[in-house]
């Protein structure tokens, strides 16, 4: 299977993104809700934050391996470096958030204002990191075996002929 997917970073990266964004949203919601629902959402947020931070380890490792091994030009290298720096910033924000959430573990519901602000910054940072990762692939072609030929493959132009096109490839 390693021959099919030589770069495992795309496999791992989606887990911490989803878990950490959900954690941030749930902590914010739990902080504004009273009673049992606020308490339950706090538990969901804590689990998502903890699991998200754990999933950062294989994500960062596979990202670093990709950084070292995928073919790229100098513009692609700069783009990957920006993505790497953003990833470490996001990681730092979420690791500190997890530590602070652990310190607040006796709280019945919600999160302190500093924890909510750290989580908000973390969600913004991980979103920027994801955007930069997408730029690496879609703008610079990093990690892509080949770029498709686009010369005669069209789906019709605005105001032009739309014609039928079968997608038998």
Tab-separated table of C-alpha atoms in Angstrom:
chain	number	residue	atom	x	y	z
A	1	UNK	CA	0.000	0.000	0.000
A	2	UNK	CA	2.942	2.336	0.579
A	3	UNK	CA	3.508	2.360	-3.186
A	4	UNK	CA	-0.042	3.610	-3.723
A	5	UNK	CA	0.143	6.250	-1.000
A	6	UNK	CA	3.815	7.160	-0.550
A	7	UNK	CA	2.883	10.245	1.444
A	8	UNK	CA	0.730	9.438	4.479
A	9	UNK	CA	0.317	13.055	5.602
A	10	UNK	CA	-3.000	13.535	3.740
A	11	UNK	CA	-4.361	10.442	5.493
A	12	UNK	CA	-3.568	11.722	9.008
A	13	UNK	CA	-4.100	15.470	8.678
A	14	UNK	CA	-7.892	15.486	8.603
A	15	UNK	CA	-8.303	13.871	12.034
A	16	UNK	CA	-6.729	16.627	14.154
A	17	UNK	CA	-8.332	19.345	12.036
A	18	UNK	CA	-11.820	17.953	12.631
A	19	UNK	CA	-11.281	17.052	16.281
A	20	UNK	CA	-9.661	20.357	17.243
A	21	UNK	CA	-12.192	22.548	15.454
A	22	UNK	CA	-15.030	20.585	17.080
A	23	UNK	CA	-13.309	20.975	20.462
A	24	UNK	CA	-13.129	24.737	20.033
A	25	UNK	CA	-16.779	25.014	18.999
A	26	UNK	CA	-17.941	22.728	21.820
A	27	UNK	CA	-16.011	24.620	24.510
A	28	UNK	CA	-17.527	27.891	23.302
A	29	UNK	CA	-21.036	26.408	23.230
A	30	UNK	CA	-20.623	24.732	26.618
A	31	UNK	CA	-19.527	28.029	28.141
A	32	UNK	CA	-22.794	29.658	27.112
A	33	UNK	CA	-25.149	26.833	28.146
A	34	UNK	CA	-26.310	26.062	31.655
A	35	UNK	CA	-27.025	22.748	33.303
A	36	UNK	CA	-26.504	19.240	32.057
A	37	UNK	CA	-26.155	20.171	28.375
A	38	UNK	CA	-23.288	22.571	29.142
A	39	UNK	CA	-21.629	19.860	31.230
A	40	UNK	CA	-22.046	17.213	28.515
A	41	UNK	CA	-20.701	19.499	25.792
A	42	UNK	CA	-17.699	20.248	28.000
A	43	UNK	CA	-16.951	16.519	28.199
A	44	UNK	CA	-17.263	16.212	24.414
A	45	UNK	CA	-14.954	19.215	23.990
A	46	UNK	CA	-12.338	17.782	26.357
A	47	UNK	CA	-12.283	14.412	24.589
A	48	UNK	CA	-12.042	16.042	21.170
A	49	UNK	CA	-9.239	18.329	22.324
A	50	UNK	CA	-7.271	15.460	23.860
A	51	UNK	CA	-7.695	13.183	20.848
A	52	UNK	CA	-6.960	16.037	18.446
A	53	UNK	CA	-3.689	16.837	20.202
A	54	UNK	CA	-2.726	13.133	20.168
A	55	UNK	CA	-3.421	12.928	16.421
A	56	UNK	CA	-1.074	15.878	15.892
A	57	UNK	CA	1.937	13.591	16.502
A	58	UNK	CA	1.511	11.325	13.435
A	59	UNK	CA	0.289	14.297	11.415
A	60	UNK	CA	3.410	16.336	12.160
A	61	UNK	CA	5.684	13.332	11.649
A	62	UNK	CA	4.204	12.432	8.264
A	63	UNK	CA	4.151	16.102	7.278
A	64	UNK	CA	7.834	16.428	8.103
A	65	UNK	CA	8.621	13.268	6.125
A	66	UNK	CA	6.699	14.686	3.164
A	67	UNK	CA	8.557	17.990	3.535
A	68	UNK	CA	11.836	16.085	3.256
A	69	UNK	CA	10.904	13.711	0.432
A	70	UNK	CA	8.346	15.087	-2.055
A	71	UNK	CA	9.774	16.684	-5.206
A	72	UNK	CA	9.406	20.470	-5.280
A	73	UNK	CA	10.927	23.612	-6.732
A	74	UNK	CA	12.099	26.695	-4.813
A	75	UNK	CA	8.638	28.333	-4.831
A	76	UNK	CA	7.173	25.069	-3.565
A	77	UNK	CA	9.838	24.872	-0.873
A	78	UNK	CA	8.918	28.346	0.386
A	79	UNK	CA	5.237	27.385	0.364
A	80	UNK	CA	5.932	24.183	2.303
A	81	UNK	CA	8.031	26.127	4.803
A	82	UNK	CA	5.140	28.568	5.429
A	83	UNK	CA	2.818	25.579	5.939
A	84	UNK	CA	5.315	24.010	8.354
A	85	UNK	CA	5.630	27.195	10.441
A	86	UNK	CA	1.838	27.610	10.553
A	87	UNK	CA	1.489	23.963	11.638
A	88	UNK	CA	3.885	24.474	14.545
A	89	UNK	CA	2.059	27.634	15.630
A	90	UNK	CA	-1.285	25.804	15.558
A	91	UNK	CA	0.251	22.871	17.434
A	92	UNK	CA	1.629	25.151	20.132
A	93	UNK	CA	-1.739	26.844	20.603
A	94	UNK	CA	-3.560	23.528	20.935
A	95	UNK	CA	-0.973	21.949	23.236
A	96	UNK	CA	-1.237	24.947	25.584
A	97	UNK	CA	-5.039	24.756	25.257
A	98	UNK	CA	-4.980	21.076	26.236
A	99	UNK	CA	-2.769	21.836	29.235
A	100	UNK	CA	-5.103	24.640	30.340
A	101	UNK	CA	-8.190	22.447	29.800
A	102	UNK	CA	-6.550	19.773	31.957
A	103	UNK	CA	-5.945	22.381	34.682
A	104	UNK	CA	-9.632	23.320	34.466
A	105	UNK	CA	-10.821	19.700	34.505
A	106	UNK	CA	-12.740	20.152	37.773
A	107	UNK	CA	-14.962	22.823	36.232
A	108	UNK	CA	-18.499	21.560	35.761
A	109	UNK	CA	-19.000	23.166	32.365
A	110	UNK	CA	-17.405	25.421	29.808
A	111	UNK	CA	-13.974	26.945	29.676
A	112	UNK	CA	-12.254	29.996	31.086
A	113	UNK	CA	-11.917	33.100	28.956
A	114	UNK	CA	-8.155	32.493	28.347
A	115	UNK	CA	-8.853	28.914	27.207
A	116	UNK	CA	-11.614	30.041	24.853
A	117	UNK	CA	-9.329	32.686	23.343
A	118	UNK	CA	-6.498	30.162	22.902
A	119	UNK	CA	-8.919	27.766	21.206
A	120	UNK	CA	-10.189	30.517	18.925
A	121	UNK	CA	-6.606	31.378	17.972
A	122	UNK	CA	-5.898	27.667	17.460
A	123	UNK	CA	-8.905	27.223	15.167
A	124	UNK	CA	-7.808	30.240	13.118
A	125	UNK	CA	-4.223	28.919	13.007
A	126	UNK	CA	-5.243	25.411	11.948
A	127	UNK	CA	-7.518	26.896	9.278
A	128	UNK	CA	-4.637	28.972	7.910
A	129	UNK	CA	-2.415	25.879	8.038
A	130	UNK	CA	-4.991	23.891	6.078
A	131	UNK	CA	-5.286	26.665	3.508
A	132	UNK	CA	-1.507	26.738	3.090
A	133	UNK	CA	-1.454	22.948	2.735
A	134	UNK	CA	-4.080	23.162	0.003
A	135	UNK	CA	-1.976	25.829	-1.707
A	136	UNK	CA	0.962	23.406	-1.680
A	137	UNK	CA	-1.081	20.853	-3.604
A	138	UNK	CA	-3.382	22.924	-5.799
A	139	UNK	CA	-1.130	25.866	-6.616
A	140	UNK	CA	2.325	24.269	-6.514
A	141	UNK	CA	1.452	20.656	-7.423
A	142	UNK	CA	3.387	19.281	-4.460
A	143	UNK	CA	2.700	15.620	-3.785
A	144	UNK	CA	0.916	15.178	-7.103
A	145	UNK	CA	2.198	12.446	-9.428
A	146	UNK	CA	1.353	14.345	-12.587
A	147	UNK	CA	-0.557	17.427	-13.550
A	148	UNK	CA	-3.431	16.752	-15.932
A	149	UNK	CA	-3.444	18.063	-19.477
A	150	UNK	CA	-6.114	20.737	-19.681
A	151	UNK	CA	-5.939	21.728	-23.352
A	152	UNK	CA	-9.031	20.095	-24.840
A	153	UNK	CA	-10.981	19.073	-21.745
A	154	UNK	CA	-13.743	21.572	-21.103
A	155	UNK	CA	-17.168	21.741	-19.605
A	156	UNK	CA	-18.368	24.703	-21.600
A	157	UNK	CA	-17.641	28.330	-21.107
A	158	UNK	CA	-19.920	30.969	-19.690
A	159	UNK	CA	-21.844	32.306	-22.639
A	160	UNK	CA	-20.313	29.633	-24.872
A	161	UNK	CA	-21.392	26.265	-26.123
A	162	UNK	CA	-21.959	23.758	-23.348
A	163	UNK	CA	-22.002	20.540	-25.420
A	164	UNK	CA	-22.202	17.053	-23.923
A	165	UNK	CA	-19.126	15.475	-22.390
A	166	UNK	CA	-18.811	11.925	-21.134
A	167	UNK	CA	-16.509	11.285	-18.214
A	168	UNK	CA	-15.153	7.927	-19.341
A	169	UNK	CA	-11.469	8.058	-18.490
